[in-house]
Short mmCIF file of C-alpha atoms in Angstrom, two decimals:
data_model
loop_
_atom_site.label_atom_id
_atom_site.label_comp_id
_atom_site.label_asym_id
_atom_site.label_seq_id
_atom_site.Cartn_x
_atom_site.Cartn_y
_atom_site.Cartn_z
CA MET I 100 0.00 0.00 0.00
CA LEU I 101 3.03 2.22 -0.41
CA SER I 102 2.23 5.88 -1.17
CA ARG I 103 -1.54 5.43 -0.91
CA VAL I 104 -3.65 7.82 1.15
CA ALA I 105 -6.27 6.23 3.39
CA ILE I 106 -9.09 7.96 5.25
CA VAL I 107 -10.48 6.20 8.31
CA THR I 108 -13.58 7.64 9.99
CA GLY I 109 -14.31 7.08 13.66
CA ALA I 110 -10.59 6.50 14.08
CA ALA I 111 -9.96 7.80 17.58
CA ARG I 112 -10.42 4.41 19.23
CA GLY I 113 -11.49 0.79 18.85
CA ILE I 114 -11.75 -0.75 15.38
CA GLY I 115 -11.05 2.57 13.67
CA ALA I 116 -7.81 3.13 15.57
CA ALA I 117 -6.63 -0.44 14.96
CA THR I 118 -7.42 -0.06 11.26
CA ALA I 119 -5.49 3.20 11.01
CA VAL I 120 -2.48 1.58 12.68
CA LYS I 121 -2.61 -1.42 10.34
CA LEU I 122 -2.95 0.67 7.18
CA ALA I 123 -0.09 2.90 8.29
CA SER I 124 2.09 -0.13 9.00
CA ASP I 125 1.34 -1.30 5.46
CA GLY I 126 2.72 1.96 4.12
CA ALA I 127 -0.33 4.17 3.70
CA ALA I 128 -0.47 7.80 4.74
CA VAL I 129 -3.50 7.81 7.00
CA ALA I 130 -5.98 10.60 7.61
CA VAL I 131 -7.62 9.81 10.93
CA LEU I 132 -11.06 11.39 11.25
CA ASP I 133 -13.23 11.80 14.30
CA LEU I 134 -15.52 14.41 15.80
CA SER I 135 -12.50 15.95 17.47
CA SER I 136 -9.02 15.91 15.98
CA ASP I 137 -7.68 16.25 19.52
CA ALA I 138 -9.13 12.84 20.33
CA CYS I 139 -7.00 11.40 17.53
CA ALA I 140 -3.74 12.96 18.76
CA PRO I 141 -2.56 9.90 20.76
CA LEU I 142 -3.18 7.67 17.72
CA VAL I 143 -1.31 10.04 15.41
CA ASP I 144 1.62 10.05 17.86
CA GLN I 145 1.56 6.25 18.00
CA ILE I 146 1.65 5.89 14.22
CA ARG I 147 4.37 8.49 13.78
CA SER I 148 6.47 6.96 16.55
CA ALA I 149 6.38 3.68 14.62
CA GLY I 150 7.62 5.44 11.50
CA GLY I 151 4.27 5.89 9.78
CA THR I 152 2.44 8.91 8.41
CA ALA I 153 -0.79 10.12 10.00
CA VAL I 154 -2.70 13.38 10.21
CA ALA I 155 -5.77 14.05 12.38
CA PHE I 156 -8.86 15.82 11.08
CA SER I 157 -12.12 16.84 12.75
CA CYS I 158 -15.33 15.85 10.96
CA ASP I 159 -18.94 15.08 11.72
CA VAL I 160 -19.61 12.46 9.05
CA ALA I 161 -23.33 13.28 9.09
CA ASP I 162 -22.64 16.89 8.08
CA GLU I 163 -22.46 17.24 4.29
CA ALA I 164 -20.45 20.45 4.24
CA GLN I 165 -17.90 19.15 6.75
CA VAL I 166 -17.45 15.90 4.84
CA ASP I 167 -16.90 17.56 1.47
CA ALA I 168 -14.48 20.07 2.98
CA VAL I 169 -12.38 17.53 4.88
CA PHE I 170 -12.00 15.21 1.89
CA ASP I 171 -10.73 18.10 -0.20
CA LYS I 172 -8.42 19.06 2.65
CA VAL I 173 -7.02 15.53 2.93
CA ALA I 174 -6.40 15.38 -0.82
CA GLY I 175 -4.71 18.77 -0.68
CA GLU I 176 -2.44 17.93 2.25
CA LEU I 177 -1.65 14.28 1.51
CA GLY I 178 -1.97 14.25 -2.26
CA SER I 179 -4.91 11.96 -3.04
CA VAL I 180 -7.74 9.83 -1.66
CA ASP I 181 -7.10 6.17 -2.43
CA VAL I 182 -8.76 4.27 0.41
CA LEU I 183 -11.84 5.08 2.48
CA VAL I 184 -12.83 3.11 5.55
CA ASN I 185 -16.33 4.09 6.70
CA ASN I 186 -16.13 3.13 10.35
CA ALA I 187 -17.72 5.99 12.34
CA GLY I 188 -20.54 4.79 14.54
CA VAL I 189 -22.60 5.35 17.67
CA LEU I 190 -25.02 3.31 19.75
CA ARG I 191 -28.42 4.35 21.05
CA ASP I 192 -29.76 0.91 22.01
CA ASN I 193 -33.26 0.39 23.32
CA LEU I 194 -36.33 -1.72 22.80
CA LEU I 195 -38.69 -0.40 20.14
CA HIS I 196 -41.32 0.91 22.55
CA LYS I 197 -38.63 2.84 24.45
CA MET I 198 -36.65 4.07 21.44
CA SER I 199 -37.01 7.78 20.71
CA SER I 200 -37.01 9.23 17.24
CA SER I 201 -33.75 10.99 18.08
CA ASP I 202 -32.24 7.61 19.04
CA TRP I 203 -33.24 6.36 15.60
CA ASP I 204 -32.07 9.45 13.72
CA ILE I 205 -28.61 9.79 15.24
CA VAL I 206 -27.73 6.15 14.58
CA MET I 207 -29.02 6.26 11.01
CA ASN I 208 -27.31 9.59 10.38
CA VAL I 209 -23.87 8.59 11.63
CA HIS I 210 -23.77 5.05 10.22
CA LEU I 211 -25.75 5.21 6.99
CA ARG I 212 -25.87 8.89 6.01
CA GLY I 213 -22.22 9.18 7.05
CA ALA I 214 -21.17 6.27 4.84
CA PHE I 215 -23.14 7.75 1.94
CA LEU I 216 -21.67 11.23 2.31
CA CYS I 217 -18.10 10.00 2.74
CA SER I 218 -18.35 7.54 -0.15
CA ARG I 219 -19.76 10.25 -2.40
CA ALA I 220 -16.95 12.61 -1.44
CA ALA I 221 -14.33 9.89 -1.92
CA GLN I 222 -15.52 8.91 -5.39
CA ARG I 223 -15.06 12.47 -6.58
CA HIS I 224 -11.34 11.90 -6.07
CA MET I 225 -11.23 8.21 -7.01
CA VAL I 226 -13.15 8.30 -10.30
CA PRO I 227 -10.73 10.67 -12.12
CA GLN I 228 -7.78 8.46 -11.09
CA ARG I 229 -9.79 5.34 -11.99
CA SER I 230 -8.83 3.51 -8.82
CA GLY I 231 -9.84 3.31 -5.19
CA LYS I 232 -10.95 1.11 -2.32
CA ILE I 233 -13.97 1.72 -0.09
CA VAL I 234 -14.51 -0.55 2.91
CA ASN I 235 -17.67 -0.11 4.97
CA THR I 236 -18.25 -1.36 8.49
CA SER I 237 -21.45 -3.37 8.86
CA SER I 238 -22.18 -5.79 11.72
CA VAL I 239 -23.67 -9.17 12.53
CA SER I 240 -26.47 -7.06 13.98
CA ALA I 241 -27.57 -6.44 10.38
CA LEU I 242 -29.24 -9.85 10.71
CA GLY I 243 -31.33 -8.54 13.62
CA ASN I 244 -30.56 -7.99 17.27
CA ARG I 245 -32.93 -7.34 20.17
CA GLY I 246 -32.73 -3.75 21.41
CA GLN I 247 -30.97 -2.50 18.28
CA ALA I 248 -33.68 -1.75 15.72
CA ASN I 249 -31.87 1.45 14.71
CA TYR I 250 -28.38 -0.06 14.61
CA ALA I 251 -29.51 -3.25 12.85
CA ALA I 252 -31.37 -1.27 10.19
CA ALA I 253 -28.38 1.00 9.61
CA LYS I 254 -25.94 -1.91 9.34
CA ALA I 255 -28.25 -3.77 6.96
CA GLY I 256 -28.46 -0.59 4.92
CA ILE I 257 -24.66 -0.50 4.78
CA GLN I 258 -24.70 -3.87 3.04
CA GLY I 259 -27.18 -2.67 0.42
CA LEU I 260 -25.15 0.50 -0.07
CA THR I 261 -22.01 -1.58 -0.50
CA ARG I 262 -23.44 -3.74 -3.27
CA THR I 263 -24.94 -0.77 -5.09
CA LEU I 264 -21.77 1.31 -4.98
CA ALA I 265 -19.78 -1.70 -6.18
CA MET I 266 -22.01 -1.81 -9.26
CA GLU I 267 -21.80 1.91 -9.90
CA LEU I 268 -18.10 2.43 -9.20
CA GLY I 269 -16.67 -0.84 -10.52
CA PRO I 270 -16.29 0.50 -14.08
CA PHE I 271 -13.95 3.15 -12.67
CA GLY I 272 -11.66 0.61 -11.00
CA ILE I 273 -13.08 1.20 -7.53
CA ASN I 274 -13.71 -1.75 -5.22
CA VAL I 275 -16.42 -1.44 -2.56
CA ASN I 276 -16.74 -4.05 0.17
CA ALA I 277 -17.89 -4.35 3.77
CA VAL I 278 -16.84 -6.15 6.90
CA ALA I 279 -19.43 -7.31 9.44
CA PRO I 280 -17.81 -7.75 12.84
CA GLY I 281 -19.15 -10.06 15.48
CA PHE I 282 -18.47 -9.39 19.15
CA ILE I 283 -15.36 -7.19 19.31
CA VAL I 284 -13.87 -5.93 22.56
CA THR I 285 -14.24 -2.14 22.33
CA GLU I 286 -15.55 0.74 24.40
CA MET I 287 -18.87 0.37 22.56
CA THR I 288 -19.34 -3.24 23.64
CA ASP I 289 -18.30 -2.28 27.18
CA ALA I 290 -21.02 0.39 27.07
CA THR I 291 -23.54 -2.20 25.95
CA ALA I 292 -22.63 -4.38 28.91
CA ALA I 293 -23.11 -1.44 31.25
CA ARG I 294 -26.50 -0.69 29.69
CA VAL I 295 -27.81 -4.19 30.36
CA GLY I 296 -26.28 -4.23 33.82
CA ILE I 297 -23.54 -6.86 33.58
CA ALA I 298 -19.76 -6.72 33.77
CA ALA I 299 -17.97 -6.35 30.45
CA GLU I 300 -15.92 -9.46 31.22
CA ASP I 301 -19.07 -11.50 31.81
CA MET I 302 -20.58 -10.35 28.52
CA GLN I 303 -17.38 -11.27 26.72
CA ALA I 304 -17.39 -14.73 28.31
CA LYS I 305 -20.99 -15.35 27.30
CA ALA I 306 -20.27 -14.24 23.74
CA ALA I 307 -17.26 -16.57 23.57
CA GLU I 308 -19.39 -19.52 24.70
CA ILE I 309 -21.68 -19.24 21.66
CA THR I 310 -18.87 -18.57 19.19
CA PRO I 311 -17.42 -21.64 17.44
CA LEU I 312 -13.86 -20.32 17.84
CA ARG I 313 -14.64 -19.90 21.56
CA ARG I 314 -13.28 -16.39 21.84
CA VAL I 315 -14.38 -12.84 21.20
CA GLY I 316 -12.76 -10.63 18.61
CA GLN I 317 -10.20 -7.91 18.99
CA PRO I 318 -10.05 -4.70 16.92
CA SER I 319 -7.00 -6.08 15.13
CA ASP I 320 -9.09 -9.00 13.83
CA ILE I 321 -11.20 -6.51 11.89
CA ALA I 322 -8.30 -4.26 10.93
CA ASN I 323 -6.51 -7.18 9.25
CA VAL I 324 -9.50 -7.94 7.02
CA VAL I 325 -10.02 -4.27 6.17
CA ALA I 326 -6.37 -3.96 5.20
CA PHE I 327 -6.68 -6.98 2.92
CA LEU I 328 -9.77 -5.55 1.20
CA ALA I 329 -7.93 -2.25 0.77
CA SER I 330 -4.94 -3.96 -0.83
CA ASP I 331 -4.15 -4.94 -4.39
CA ALA I 332 -4.44 -8.58 -3.31
CA ALA I 333 -8.24 -8.05 -3.19
CA SER I 334 -8.46 -6.36 -6.59
CA PHE I 335 -11.09 -8.82 -7.93
CA ILE I 336 -13.30 -8.68 -4.84
CA THR I 337 -16.14 -6.17 -4.78
CA GLY I 338 -19.70 -5.90 -3.54
CA GLN I 339 -19.06 -8.37 -0.73
CA THR I 340 -19.80 -8.34 2.98
CA ILE I 341 -17.33 -10.46 4.91
CA TYR I 342 -18.50 -11.60 8.32
CA VAL I 343 -15.64 -11.56 10.81
CA ASP I 344 -17.40 -13.16 13.74
CA GLY I 345 -15.53 -16.30 14.78
CA GLY I 346 -18.19 -18.40 13.07
CA ARG I 347 -21.02 -17.12 15.21
CA ARG I 348 -23.55 -17.26 12.35
CA LEU I 349 -22.93 -21.01 11.86
#
């Protein structure tokens, strides 16, 4: 991935941070995006200390003007936009009868609208160069998950968006794929455990019990697959959603 420029949204922590580190280690110059660039400073320092290239940018992925501006800024500062990882996400879990319209809107806006806006901005740079990689973050929750009507709908939408963009952008040499993580140890899954009133370690143990590989995932498990999909080794793969869940769907 030498000399490529990768944009990772929601990169301050968790899967996004691990993905940024992996892409940088593979030789990409990485633009790490989050609501606050200050939140990305430790990650930028980590990547630079390891000899990589990283720059932090602030962006609300649900804000059209901010998205368009930051993609132009990345291209101006780093030279191009070659890889986009749509990873930004939030949780507002609740059962349907307790879920507010704002709970629905914020999740749909960040996950689905954000992926749309960022992909549209990225293709403006990728189409003229007739190359590019877009990797979207879906979830096993796209198959349905109690208490996550908003999140499940958004993540299912990501899969439909992925297939459609693969059709539209394929003729321009742009690959569009998605990863669907299972249970990954992150601050978001810790927050879910707190919401349902159990210890994070207990939730992880229960998830491992029903996973064929008998363990939960780590952010690096997802980052490795994203990096593959963003590489030339995956040049004939597009429109796919790869479940990275330890076999949990089996």
